[in-house]
mmCIF file of C-alpha atoms and ligand atoms in Angstrom:
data_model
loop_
_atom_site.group_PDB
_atom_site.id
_atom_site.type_symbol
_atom_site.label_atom_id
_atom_site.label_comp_id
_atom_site.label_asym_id
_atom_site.label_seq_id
_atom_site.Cartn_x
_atom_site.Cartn_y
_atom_site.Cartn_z
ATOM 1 C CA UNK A 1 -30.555 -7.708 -22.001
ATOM 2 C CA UNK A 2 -29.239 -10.065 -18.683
ATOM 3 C CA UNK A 3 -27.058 -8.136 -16.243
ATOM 4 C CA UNK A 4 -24.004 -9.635 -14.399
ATOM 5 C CA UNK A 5 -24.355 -10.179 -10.794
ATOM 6 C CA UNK A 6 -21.452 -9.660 -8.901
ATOM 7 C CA UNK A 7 -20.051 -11.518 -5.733
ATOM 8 C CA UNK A 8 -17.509 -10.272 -3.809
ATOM 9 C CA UNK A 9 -15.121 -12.600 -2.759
ATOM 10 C CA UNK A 10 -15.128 -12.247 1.149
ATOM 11 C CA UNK A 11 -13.740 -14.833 3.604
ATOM 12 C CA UNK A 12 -17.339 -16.584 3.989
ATOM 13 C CA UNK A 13 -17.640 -17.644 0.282
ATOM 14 C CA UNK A 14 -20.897 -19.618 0.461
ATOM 15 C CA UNK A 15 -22.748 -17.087 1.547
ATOM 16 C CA UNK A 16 -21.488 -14.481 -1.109
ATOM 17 C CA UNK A 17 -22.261 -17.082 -4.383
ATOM 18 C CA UNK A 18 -25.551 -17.740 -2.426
ATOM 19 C CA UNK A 19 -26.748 -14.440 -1.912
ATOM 20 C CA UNK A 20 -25.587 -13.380 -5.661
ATOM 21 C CA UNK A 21 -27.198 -16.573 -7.064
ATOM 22 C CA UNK A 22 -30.515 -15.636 -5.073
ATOM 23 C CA UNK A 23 -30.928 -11.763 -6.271
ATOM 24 C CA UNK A 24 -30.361 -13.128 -9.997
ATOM 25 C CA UNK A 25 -33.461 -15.680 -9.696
ATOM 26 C CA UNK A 26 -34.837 -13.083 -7.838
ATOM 27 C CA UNK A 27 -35.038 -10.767 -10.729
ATOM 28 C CA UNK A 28 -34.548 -12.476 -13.373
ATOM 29 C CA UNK A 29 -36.125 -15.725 -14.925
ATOM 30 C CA UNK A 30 -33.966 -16.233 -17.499
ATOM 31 C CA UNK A 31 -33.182 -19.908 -18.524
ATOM 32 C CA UNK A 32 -29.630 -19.555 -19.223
ATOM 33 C CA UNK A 33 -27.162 -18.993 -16.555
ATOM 34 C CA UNK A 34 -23.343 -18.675 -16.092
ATOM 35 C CA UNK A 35 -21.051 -18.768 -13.276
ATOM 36 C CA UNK A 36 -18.257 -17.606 -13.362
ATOM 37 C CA UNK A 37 -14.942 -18.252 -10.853
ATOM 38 C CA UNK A 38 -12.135 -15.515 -11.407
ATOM 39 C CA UNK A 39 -8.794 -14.843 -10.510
ATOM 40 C CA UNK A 40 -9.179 -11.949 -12.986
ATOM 41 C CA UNK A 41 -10.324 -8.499 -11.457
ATOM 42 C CA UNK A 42 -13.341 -7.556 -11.739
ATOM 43 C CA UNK A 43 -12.318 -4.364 -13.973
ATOM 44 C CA UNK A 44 -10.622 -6.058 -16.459
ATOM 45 C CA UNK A 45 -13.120 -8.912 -16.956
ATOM 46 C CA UNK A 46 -16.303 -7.338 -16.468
ATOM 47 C CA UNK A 47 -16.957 -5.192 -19.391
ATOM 48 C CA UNK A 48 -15.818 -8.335 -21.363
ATOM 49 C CA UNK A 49 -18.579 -10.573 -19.620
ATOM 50 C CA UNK A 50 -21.611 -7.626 -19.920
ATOM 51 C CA UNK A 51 -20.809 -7.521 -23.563
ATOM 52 C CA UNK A 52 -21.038 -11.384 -23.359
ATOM 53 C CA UNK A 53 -24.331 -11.188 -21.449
ATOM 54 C CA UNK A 54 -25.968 -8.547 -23.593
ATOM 55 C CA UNK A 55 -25.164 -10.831 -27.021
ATOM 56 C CA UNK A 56 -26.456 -13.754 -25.750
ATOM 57 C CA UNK A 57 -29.236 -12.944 -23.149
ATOM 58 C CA UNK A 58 -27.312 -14.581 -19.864
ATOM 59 C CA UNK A 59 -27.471 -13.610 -16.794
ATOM 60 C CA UNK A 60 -23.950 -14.337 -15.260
ATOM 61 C CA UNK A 61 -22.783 -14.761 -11.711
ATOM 62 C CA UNK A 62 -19.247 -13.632 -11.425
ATOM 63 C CA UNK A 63 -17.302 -14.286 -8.087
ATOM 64 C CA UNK A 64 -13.523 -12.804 -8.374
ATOM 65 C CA UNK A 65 -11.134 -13.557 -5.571
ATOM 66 C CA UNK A 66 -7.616 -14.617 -5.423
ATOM 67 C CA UNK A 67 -6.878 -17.870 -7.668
ATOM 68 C CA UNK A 68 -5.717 -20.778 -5.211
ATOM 69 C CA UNK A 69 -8.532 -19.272 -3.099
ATOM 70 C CA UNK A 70 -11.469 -20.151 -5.777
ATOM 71 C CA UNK A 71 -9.807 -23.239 -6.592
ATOM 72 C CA UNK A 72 -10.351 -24.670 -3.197
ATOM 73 C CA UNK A 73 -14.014 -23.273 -2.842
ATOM 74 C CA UNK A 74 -14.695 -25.139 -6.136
ATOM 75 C CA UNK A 75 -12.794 -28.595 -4.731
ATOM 76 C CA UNK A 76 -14.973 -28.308 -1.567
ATOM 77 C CA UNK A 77 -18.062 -27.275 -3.090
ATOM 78 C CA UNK A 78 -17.158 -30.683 -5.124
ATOM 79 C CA UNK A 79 -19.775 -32.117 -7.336
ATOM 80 C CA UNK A 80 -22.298 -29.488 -5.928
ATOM 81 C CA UNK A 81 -20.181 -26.731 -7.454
ATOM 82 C CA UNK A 82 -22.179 -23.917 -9.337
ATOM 83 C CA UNK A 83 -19.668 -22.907 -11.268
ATOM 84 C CA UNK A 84 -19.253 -23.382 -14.834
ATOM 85 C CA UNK A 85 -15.874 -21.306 -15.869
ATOM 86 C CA UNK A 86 -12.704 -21.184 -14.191
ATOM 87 C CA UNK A 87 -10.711 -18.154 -15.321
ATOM 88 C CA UNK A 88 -7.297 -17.590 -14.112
ATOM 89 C CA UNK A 89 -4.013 -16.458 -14.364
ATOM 90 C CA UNK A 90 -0.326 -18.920 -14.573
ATOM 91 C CA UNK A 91 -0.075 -21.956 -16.594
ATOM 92 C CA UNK A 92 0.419 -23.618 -12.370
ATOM 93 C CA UNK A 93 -2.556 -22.968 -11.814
ATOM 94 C CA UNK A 94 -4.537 -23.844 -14.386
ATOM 95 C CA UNK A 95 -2.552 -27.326 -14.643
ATOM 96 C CA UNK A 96 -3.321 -27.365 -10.974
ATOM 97 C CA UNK A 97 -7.176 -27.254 -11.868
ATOM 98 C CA UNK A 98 -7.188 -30.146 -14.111
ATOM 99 C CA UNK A 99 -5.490 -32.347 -11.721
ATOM 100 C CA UNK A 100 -7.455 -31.745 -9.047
ATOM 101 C CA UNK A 101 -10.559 -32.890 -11.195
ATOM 102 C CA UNK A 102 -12.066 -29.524 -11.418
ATOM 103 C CA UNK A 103 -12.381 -29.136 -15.277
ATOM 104 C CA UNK A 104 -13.642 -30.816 -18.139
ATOM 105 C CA UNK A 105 -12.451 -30.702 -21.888
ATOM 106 C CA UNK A 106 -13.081 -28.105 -23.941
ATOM 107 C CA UNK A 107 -15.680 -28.819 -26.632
ATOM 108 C CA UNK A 108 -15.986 -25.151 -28.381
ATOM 109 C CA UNK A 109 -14.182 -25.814 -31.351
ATOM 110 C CA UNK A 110 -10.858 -23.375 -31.329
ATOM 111 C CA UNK A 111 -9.768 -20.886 -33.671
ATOM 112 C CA UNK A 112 -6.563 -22.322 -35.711
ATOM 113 C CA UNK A 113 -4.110 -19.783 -34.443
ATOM 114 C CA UNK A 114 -4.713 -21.595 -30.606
ATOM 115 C CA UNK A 115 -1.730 -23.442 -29.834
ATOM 116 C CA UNK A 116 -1.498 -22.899 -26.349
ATOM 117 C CA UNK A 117 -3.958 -25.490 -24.538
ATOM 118 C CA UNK A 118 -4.229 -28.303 -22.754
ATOM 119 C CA UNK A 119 -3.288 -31.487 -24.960
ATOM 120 C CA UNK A 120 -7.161 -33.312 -23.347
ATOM 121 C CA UNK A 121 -8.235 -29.595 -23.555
ATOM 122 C CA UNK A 122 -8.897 -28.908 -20.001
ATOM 123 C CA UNK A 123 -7.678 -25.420 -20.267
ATOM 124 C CA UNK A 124 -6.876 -22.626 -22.977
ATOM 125 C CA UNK A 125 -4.739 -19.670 -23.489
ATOM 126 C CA UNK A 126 -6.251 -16.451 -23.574
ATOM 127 C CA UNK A 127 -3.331 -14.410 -22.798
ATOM 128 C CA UNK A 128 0.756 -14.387 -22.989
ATOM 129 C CA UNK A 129 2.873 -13.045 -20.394
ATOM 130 C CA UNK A 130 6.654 -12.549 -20.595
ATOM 131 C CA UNK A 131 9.107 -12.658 -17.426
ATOM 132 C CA UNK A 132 11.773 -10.442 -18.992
ATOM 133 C CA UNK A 133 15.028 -8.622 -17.046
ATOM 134 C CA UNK A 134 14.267 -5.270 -16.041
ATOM 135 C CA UNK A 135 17.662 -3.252 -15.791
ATOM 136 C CA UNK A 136 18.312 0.478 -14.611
ATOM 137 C CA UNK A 137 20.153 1.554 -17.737
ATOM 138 C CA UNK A 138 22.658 3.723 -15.993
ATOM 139 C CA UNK A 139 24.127 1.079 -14.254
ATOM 140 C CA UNK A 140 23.776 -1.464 -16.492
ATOM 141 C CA UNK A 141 25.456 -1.095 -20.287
ATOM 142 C CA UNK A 142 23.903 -1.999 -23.268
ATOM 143 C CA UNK A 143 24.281 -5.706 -23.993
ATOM 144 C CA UNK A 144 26.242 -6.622 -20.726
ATOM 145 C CA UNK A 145 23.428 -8.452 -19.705
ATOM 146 C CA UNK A 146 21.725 -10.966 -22.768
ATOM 147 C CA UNK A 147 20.447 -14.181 -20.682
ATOM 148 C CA UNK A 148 19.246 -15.397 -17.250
ATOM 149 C CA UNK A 149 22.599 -16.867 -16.817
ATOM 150 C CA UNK A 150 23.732 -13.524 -16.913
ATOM 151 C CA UNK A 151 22.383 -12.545 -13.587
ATOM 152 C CA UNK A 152 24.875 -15.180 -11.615
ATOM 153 C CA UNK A 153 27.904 -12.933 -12.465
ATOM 154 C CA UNK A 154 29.863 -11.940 -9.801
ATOM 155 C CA UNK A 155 29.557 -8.208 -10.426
ATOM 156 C CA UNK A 156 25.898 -8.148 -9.741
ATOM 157 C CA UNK A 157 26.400 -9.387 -6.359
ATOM 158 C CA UNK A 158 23.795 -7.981 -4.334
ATOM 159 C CA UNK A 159 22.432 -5.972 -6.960
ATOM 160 C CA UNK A 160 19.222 -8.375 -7.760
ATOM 161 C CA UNK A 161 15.940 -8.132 -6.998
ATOM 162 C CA UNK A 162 13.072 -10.789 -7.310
ATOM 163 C CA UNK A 163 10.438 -11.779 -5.436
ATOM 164 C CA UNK A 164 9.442 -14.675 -3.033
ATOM 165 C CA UNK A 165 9.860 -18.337 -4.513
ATOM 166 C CA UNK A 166 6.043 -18.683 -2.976
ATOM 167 C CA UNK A 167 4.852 -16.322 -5.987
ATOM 168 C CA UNK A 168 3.673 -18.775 -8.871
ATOM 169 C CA UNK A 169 5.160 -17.043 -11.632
ATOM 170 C CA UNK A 170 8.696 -17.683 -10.350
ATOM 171 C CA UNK A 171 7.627 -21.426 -9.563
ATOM 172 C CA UNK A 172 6.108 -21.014 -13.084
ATOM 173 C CA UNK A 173 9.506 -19.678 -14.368
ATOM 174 C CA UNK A 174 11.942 -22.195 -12.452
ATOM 175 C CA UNK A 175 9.936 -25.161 -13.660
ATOM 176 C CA UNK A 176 10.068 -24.181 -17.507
ATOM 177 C CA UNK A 177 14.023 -24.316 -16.827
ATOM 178 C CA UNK A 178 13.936 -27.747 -15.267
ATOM 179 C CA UNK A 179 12.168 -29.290 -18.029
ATOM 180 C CA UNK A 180 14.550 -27.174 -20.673
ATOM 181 C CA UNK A 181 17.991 -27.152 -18.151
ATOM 182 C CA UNK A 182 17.478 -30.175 -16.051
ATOM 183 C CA UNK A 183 17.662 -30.233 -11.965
ATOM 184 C CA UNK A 184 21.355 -29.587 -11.744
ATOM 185 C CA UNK A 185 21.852 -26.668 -13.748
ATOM 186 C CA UNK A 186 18.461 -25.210 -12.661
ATOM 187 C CA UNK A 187 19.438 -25.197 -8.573
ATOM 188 C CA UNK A 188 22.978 -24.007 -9.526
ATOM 189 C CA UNK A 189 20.965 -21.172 -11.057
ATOM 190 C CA UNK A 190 18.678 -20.399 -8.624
ATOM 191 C CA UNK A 191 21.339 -20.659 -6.055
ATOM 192 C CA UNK A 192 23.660 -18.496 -7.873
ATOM 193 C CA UNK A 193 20.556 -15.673 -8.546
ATOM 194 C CA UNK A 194 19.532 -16.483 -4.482
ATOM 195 C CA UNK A 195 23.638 -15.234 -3.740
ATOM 196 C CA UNK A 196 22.812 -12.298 -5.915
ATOM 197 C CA UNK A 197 20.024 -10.943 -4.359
ATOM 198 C CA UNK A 198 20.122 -7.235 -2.646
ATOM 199 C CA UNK A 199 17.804 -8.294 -0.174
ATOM 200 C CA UNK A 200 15.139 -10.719 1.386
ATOM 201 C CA UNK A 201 12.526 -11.467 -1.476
ATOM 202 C CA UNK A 202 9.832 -9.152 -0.459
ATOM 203 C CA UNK A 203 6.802 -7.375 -2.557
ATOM 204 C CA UNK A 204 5.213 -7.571 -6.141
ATOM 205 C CA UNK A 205 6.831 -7.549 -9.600
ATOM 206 C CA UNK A 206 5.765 -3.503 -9.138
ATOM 207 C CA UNK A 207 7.503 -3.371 -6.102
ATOM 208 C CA UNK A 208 11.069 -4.908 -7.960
ATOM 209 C CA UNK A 209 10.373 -2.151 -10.599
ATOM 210 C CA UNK A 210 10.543 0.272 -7.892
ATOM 211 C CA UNK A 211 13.479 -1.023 -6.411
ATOM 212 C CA UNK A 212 15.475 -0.934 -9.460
ATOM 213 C CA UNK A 213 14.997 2.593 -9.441
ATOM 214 C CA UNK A 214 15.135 3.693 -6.315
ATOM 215 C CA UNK A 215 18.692 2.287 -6.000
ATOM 216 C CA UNK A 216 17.774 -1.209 -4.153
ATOM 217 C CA UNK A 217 18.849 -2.820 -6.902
ATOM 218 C CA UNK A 218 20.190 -2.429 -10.674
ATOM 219 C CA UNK A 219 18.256 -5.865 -12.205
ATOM 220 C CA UNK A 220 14.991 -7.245 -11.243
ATOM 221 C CA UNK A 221 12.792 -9.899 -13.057
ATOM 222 C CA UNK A 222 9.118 -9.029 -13.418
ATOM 223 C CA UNK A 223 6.070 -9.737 -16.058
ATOM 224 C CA UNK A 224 5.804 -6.970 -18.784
ATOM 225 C CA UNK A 225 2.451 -5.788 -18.309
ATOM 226 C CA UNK A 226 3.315 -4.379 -14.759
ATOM 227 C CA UNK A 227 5.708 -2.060 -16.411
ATOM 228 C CA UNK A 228 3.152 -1.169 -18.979
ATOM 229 C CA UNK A 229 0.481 -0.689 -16.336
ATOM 230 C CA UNK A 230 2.522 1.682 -14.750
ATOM 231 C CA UNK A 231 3.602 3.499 -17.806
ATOM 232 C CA UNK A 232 -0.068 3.822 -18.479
ATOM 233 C CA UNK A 233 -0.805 5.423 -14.772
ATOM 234 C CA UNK A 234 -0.186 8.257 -12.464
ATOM 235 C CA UNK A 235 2.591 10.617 -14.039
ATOM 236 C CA UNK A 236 5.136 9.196 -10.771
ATOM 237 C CA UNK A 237 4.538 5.458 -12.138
ATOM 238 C CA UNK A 238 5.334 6.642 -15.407
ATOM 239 C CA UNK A 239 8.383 8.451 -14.119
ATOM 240 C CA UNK A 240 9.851 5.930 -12.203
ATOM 241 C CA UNK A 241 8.765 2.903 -15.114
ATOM 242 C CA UNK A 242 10.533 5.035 -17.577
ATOM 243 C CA UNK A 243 13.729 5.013 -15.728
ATOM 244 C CA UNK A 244 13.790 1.151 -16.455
ATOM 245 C CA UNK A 245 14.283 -0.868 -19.291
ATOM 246 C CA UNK A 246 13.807 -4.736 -20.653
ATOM 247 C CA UNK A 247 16.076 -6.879 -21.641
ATOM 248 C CA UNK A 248 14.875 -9.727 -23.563
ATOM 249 C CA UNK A 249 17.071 -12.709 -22.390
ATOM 250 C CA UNK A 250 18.045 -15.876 -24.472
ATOM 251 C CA UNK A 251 17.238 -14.507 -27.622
ATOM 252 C CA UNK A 252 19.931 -16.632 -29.263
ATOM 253 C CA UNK A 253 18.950 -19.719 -27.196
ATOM 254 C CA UNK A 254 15.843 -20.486 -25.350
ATOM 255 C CA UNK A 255 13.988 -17.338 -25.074
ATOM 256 C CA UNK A 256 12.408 -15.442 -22.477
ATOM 257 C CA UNK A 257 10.151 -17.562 -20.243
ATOM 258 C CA UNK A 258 6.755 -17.400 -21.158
ATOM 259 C CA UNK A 259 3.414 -17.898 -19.268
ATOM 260 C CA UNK A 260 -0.226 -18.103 -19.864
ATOM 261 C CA UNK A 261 -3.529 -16.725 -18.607
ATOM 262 C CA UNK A 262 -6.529 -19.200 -19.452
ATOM 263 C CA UNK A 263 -9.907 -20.787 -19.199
ATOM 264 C CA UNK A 264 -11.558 -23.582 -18.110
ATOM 265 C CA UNK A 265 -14.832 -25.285 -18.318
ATOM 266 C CA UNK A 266 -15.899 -26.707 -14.432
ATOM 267 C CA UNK A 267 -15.766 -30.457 -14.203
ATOM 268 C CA UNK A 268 -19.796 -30.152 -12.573
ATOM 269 C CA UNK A 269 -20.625 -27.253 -14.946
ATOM 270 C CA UNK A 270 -24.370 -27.335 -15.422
ATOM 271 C CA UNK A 271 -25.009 -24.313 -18.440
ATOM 272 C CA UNK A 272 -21.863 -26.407 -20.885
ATOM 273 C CA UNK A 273 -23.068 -24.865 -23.867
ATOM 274 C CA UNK A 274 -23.145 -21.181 -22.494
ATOM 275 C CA UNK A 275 -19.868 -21.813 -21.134
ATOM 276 C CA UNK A 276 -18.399 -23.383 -24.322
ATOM 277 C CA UNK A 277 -19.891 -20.058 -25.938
ATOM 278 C CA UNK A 278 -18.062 -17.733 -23.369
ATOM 279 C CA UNK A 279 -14.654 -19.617 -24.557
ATOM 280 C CA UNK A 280 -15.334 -18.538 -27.731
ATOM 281 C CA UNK A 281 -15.950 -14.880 -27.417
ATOM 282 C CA UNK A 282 -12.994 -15.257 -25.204
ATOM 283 C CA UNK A 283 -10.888 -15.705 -28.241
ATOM 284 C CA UNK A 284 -12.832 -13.564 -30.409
ATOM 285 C CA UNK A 285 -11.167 -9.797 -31.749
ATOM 286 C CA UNK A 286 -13.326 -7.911 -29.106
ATOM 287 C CA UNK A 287 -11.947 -10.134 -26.504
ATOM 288 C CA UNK A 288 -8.748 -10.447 -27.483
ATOM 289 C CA UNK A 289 -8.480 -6.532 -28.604
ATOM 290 C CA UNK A 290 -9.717 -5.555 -25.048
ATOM 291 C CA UNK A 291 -6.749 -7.696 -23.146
ATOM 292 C CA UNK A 292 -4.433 -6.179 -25.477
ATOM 293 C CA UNK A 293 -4.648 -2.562 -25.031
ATOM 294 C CA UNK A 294 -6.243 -2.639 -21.257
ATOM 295 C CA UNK A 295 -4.093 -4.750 -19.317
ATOM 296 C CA UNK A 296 -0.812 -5.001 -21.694
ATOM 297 C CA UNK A 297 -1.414 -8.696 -22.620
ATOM 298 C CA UNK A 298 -0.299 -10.304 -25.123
ATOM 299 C CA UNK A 299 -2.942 -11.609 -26.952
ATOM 300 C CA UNK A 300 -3.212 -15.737 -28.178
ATOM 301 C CA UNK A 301 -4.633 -13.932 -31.742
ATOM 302 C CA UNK A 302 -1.426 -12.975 -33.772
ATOM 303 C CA UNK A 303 -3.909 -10.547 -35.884
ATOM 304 C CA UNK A 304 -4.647 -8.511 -32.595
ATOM 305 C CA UNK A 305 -2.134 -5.552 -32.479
ATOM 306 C CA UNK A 306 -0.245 -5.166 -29.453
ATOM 307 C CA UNK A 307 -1.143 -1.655 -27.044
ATOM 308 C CA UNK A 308 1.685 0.793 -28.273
ATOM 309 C CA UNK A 309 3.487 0.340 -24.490
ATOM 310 C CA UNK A 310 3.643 -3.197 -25.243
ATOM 311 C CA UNK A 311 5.009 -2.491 -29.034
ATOM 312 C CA UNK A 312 7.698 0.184 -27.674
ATOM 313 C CA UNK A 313 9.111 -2.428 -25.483
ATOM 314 C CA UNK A 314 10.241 -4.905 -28.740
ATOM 315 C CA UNK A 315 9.654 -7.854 -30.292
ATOM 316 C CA UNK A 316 11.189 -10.777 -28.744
ATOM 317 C CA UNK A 317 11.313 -14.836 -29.299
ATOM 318 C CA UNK A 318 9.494 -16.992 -26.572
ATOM 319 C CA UNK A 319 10.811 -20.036 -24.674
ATOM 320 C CA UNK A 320 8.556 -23.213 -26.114
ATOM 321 C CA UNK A 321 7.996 -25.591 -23.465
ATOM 322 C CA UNK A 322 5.174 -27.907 -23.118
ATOM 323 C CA UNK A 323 2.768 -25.662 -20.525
ATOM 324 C CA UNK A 324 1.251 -28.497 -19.063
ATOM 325 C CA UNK A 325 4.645 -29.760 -18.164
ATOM 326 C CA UNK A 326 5.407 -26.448 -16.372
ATOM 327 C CA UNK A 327 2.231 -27.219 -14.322
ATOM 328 C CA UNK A 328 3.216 -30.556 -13.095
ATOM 329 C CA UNK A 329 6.452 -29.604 -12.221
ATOM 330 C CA UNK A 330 5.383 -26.663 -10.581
ATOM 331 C CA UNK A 331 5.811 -28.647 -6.869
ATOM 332 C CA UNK A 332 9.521 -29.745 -7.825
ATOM 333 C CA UNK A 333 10.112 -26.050 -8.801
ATOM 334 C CA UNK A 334 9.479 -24.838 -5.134
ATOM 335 C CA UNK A 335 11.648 -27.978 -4.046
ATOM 336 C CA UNK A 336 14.600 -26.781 -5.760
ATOM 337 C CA UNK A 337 14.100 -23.207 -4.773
ATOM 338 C CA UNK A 338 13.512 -23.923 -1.024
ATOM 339 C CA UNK A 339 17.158 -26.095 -1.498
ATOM 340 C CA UNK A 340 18.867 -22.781 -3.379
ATOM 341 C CA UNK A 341 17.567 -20.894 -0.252
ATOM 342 C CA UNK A 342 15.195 -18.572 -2.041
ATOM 343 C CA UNK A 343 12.918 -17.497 0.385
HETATM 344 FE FE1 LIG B 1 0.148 -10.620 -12.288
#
């Protein structure tokens, strides 16, 4: 059996990979190698990658840090890159990847329920992610609130909370409404949502959760598994996540926006075939099953069942967008909010 060797991501990169790189040939001889960039944290992706490692007798190098972070250290490392798997969350991102020329296609051949990839396969799905309304039910009445368009109304003046236009899901989320609304209609939204707003965008999608309920605010937008997470935690996250409640928007129209989290071969990967392998087991049931129920993800497998969090909070209908689209237009997105005065 390999073992993983872990880097942590500190400020002087180089040094971390090369130290972690060193104490695996150090100890171990093997022939087949795998490293591994992630924006994933090292709790949820490491018992995923030792079960990896023990099936196929790898030894893998993992470095986790923050995503835009990685994705320069593999730009600048350039053709002398080690790494041979991007993972990472946002569709922006991983679009963001492939443009910069650090990925490759894909040559693992895909299960038949993945539909959410790259059209040159640069990238895959692993994951969904929803970007719901999260309401505080006793201010907010059943049904008064059905769609994004919703949250422009003058009655919820200064009772919306969201936070800053640089976070990539709401980049993510304003540039899968350009390519289905167009420009106009999407700045009149953002702008109307921007004169909505309690207060300055500050915080996490936890942090809007919070807000909701401590009175900040009566609506916030925020991914699902947050709320799941802290259902799952300490009993005053479960308290205070309990107190709120999803709306699925658009249900009649568009759907609720929808992102990804996915994978990536590296454009200077050396160990292709490991790699290829990983994507597999990636999308495998164990995989798949352990994304599910640990971090309240939807999984890309429609025959993986759902953690019962996710499964209380409803079945819903997705927006369908291109993804790759919602990458490229991720730039314009931040145009448009920066005009609507989203901070
Ligand atoms: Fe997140």
């Amino acid at each position: 059996m390999r073992k993983i060797v872990f880097g942590l991501f500190a400020s002087v990169l180089s040094i971390s990979f090369v130290a972690t790189n060193a104490s695996a040939n150090a100890t171990e001889a093997s022939p087949q190698q795998l490293n591994i960039y992630s924006a994933r944290n090292e709790a949820l992706i490491k018992p995923l990658l030792d079960q990896f490692a023990a099936q196929h007798d790898v030894t893998i190098n993992l470095v986790t840090g923050k995503a835009d972070a990685l994705l320069a250290r593999a730009k600048s490392e350039g053709r002398f890159s080690p790494v041979d798997i991007i993972i990472t969350t946002d569709v922006g991102r991983l679009s963001r990847a492939k443009s910069q020329g650090l990925t490759q296609p894909i040559t693992a051949v895909l299960p038949d329920f993945v539909t959410l990839q790259d059209p040159q396969q640069h990238w895959v799905a692993l994951t969904t992610r929803n970007r719901p309304i999260m309401i505080n039910p006793k201010k907010i009445a059943p049904g008064e609130i059905t769609r994004y368009e919703d949250l422009l109304k003058p009655e919820y003046k200064g009772r919306v909370c969201v936070r800053s236009s640089t976070n990539i899901y709401n980049q993510s989320m304003v540039a899968a409404m350009l390519i289905q609304q167009g420009e106009a209609l999407t700045l009149a939204w953002a702008k109307g949502l921007v004169d909505n707003f309690a207060r300055r965008p500050k915080g996490g999608d936890r942090d809007q959760i919070k807000a909701v309920v401590a009175g900040v605010c009566d609506i916030a937008l925020a991914n699902t598994y947050y709320l799941a997470a802290m259902r799952n935690a300490d009993a005053e996250s479960v308290a205070i996540a309990n107190q709120v409640k999803v709306v699925w928007p658009n249900q009649s129209d568009r759907g609720v926006h929808l992102n990804i989290s996915g994978i990536a071969v590296a454009k200077y990967a050396q160990n292709t075939d490991i790699a290829n392998q990983l994507i597999t087991f990636m999308l495998g049931q164990q995989a798949q099953d352990w994304y599910a129920k640990t971090n309240h993800e939807y999984p890309v497998d429609p025959k993986i069942e759902w953690s019962s969090t996710l499964q209380a909070m409803g079945t819903f209908t997705s927006e369908n967008v291109e993804l790759n689209q919602v990458g490229e237009l991720n730039a314009k997105a931040l145009q448009i909010m920066d005009k609507s005065g989203w901070q």
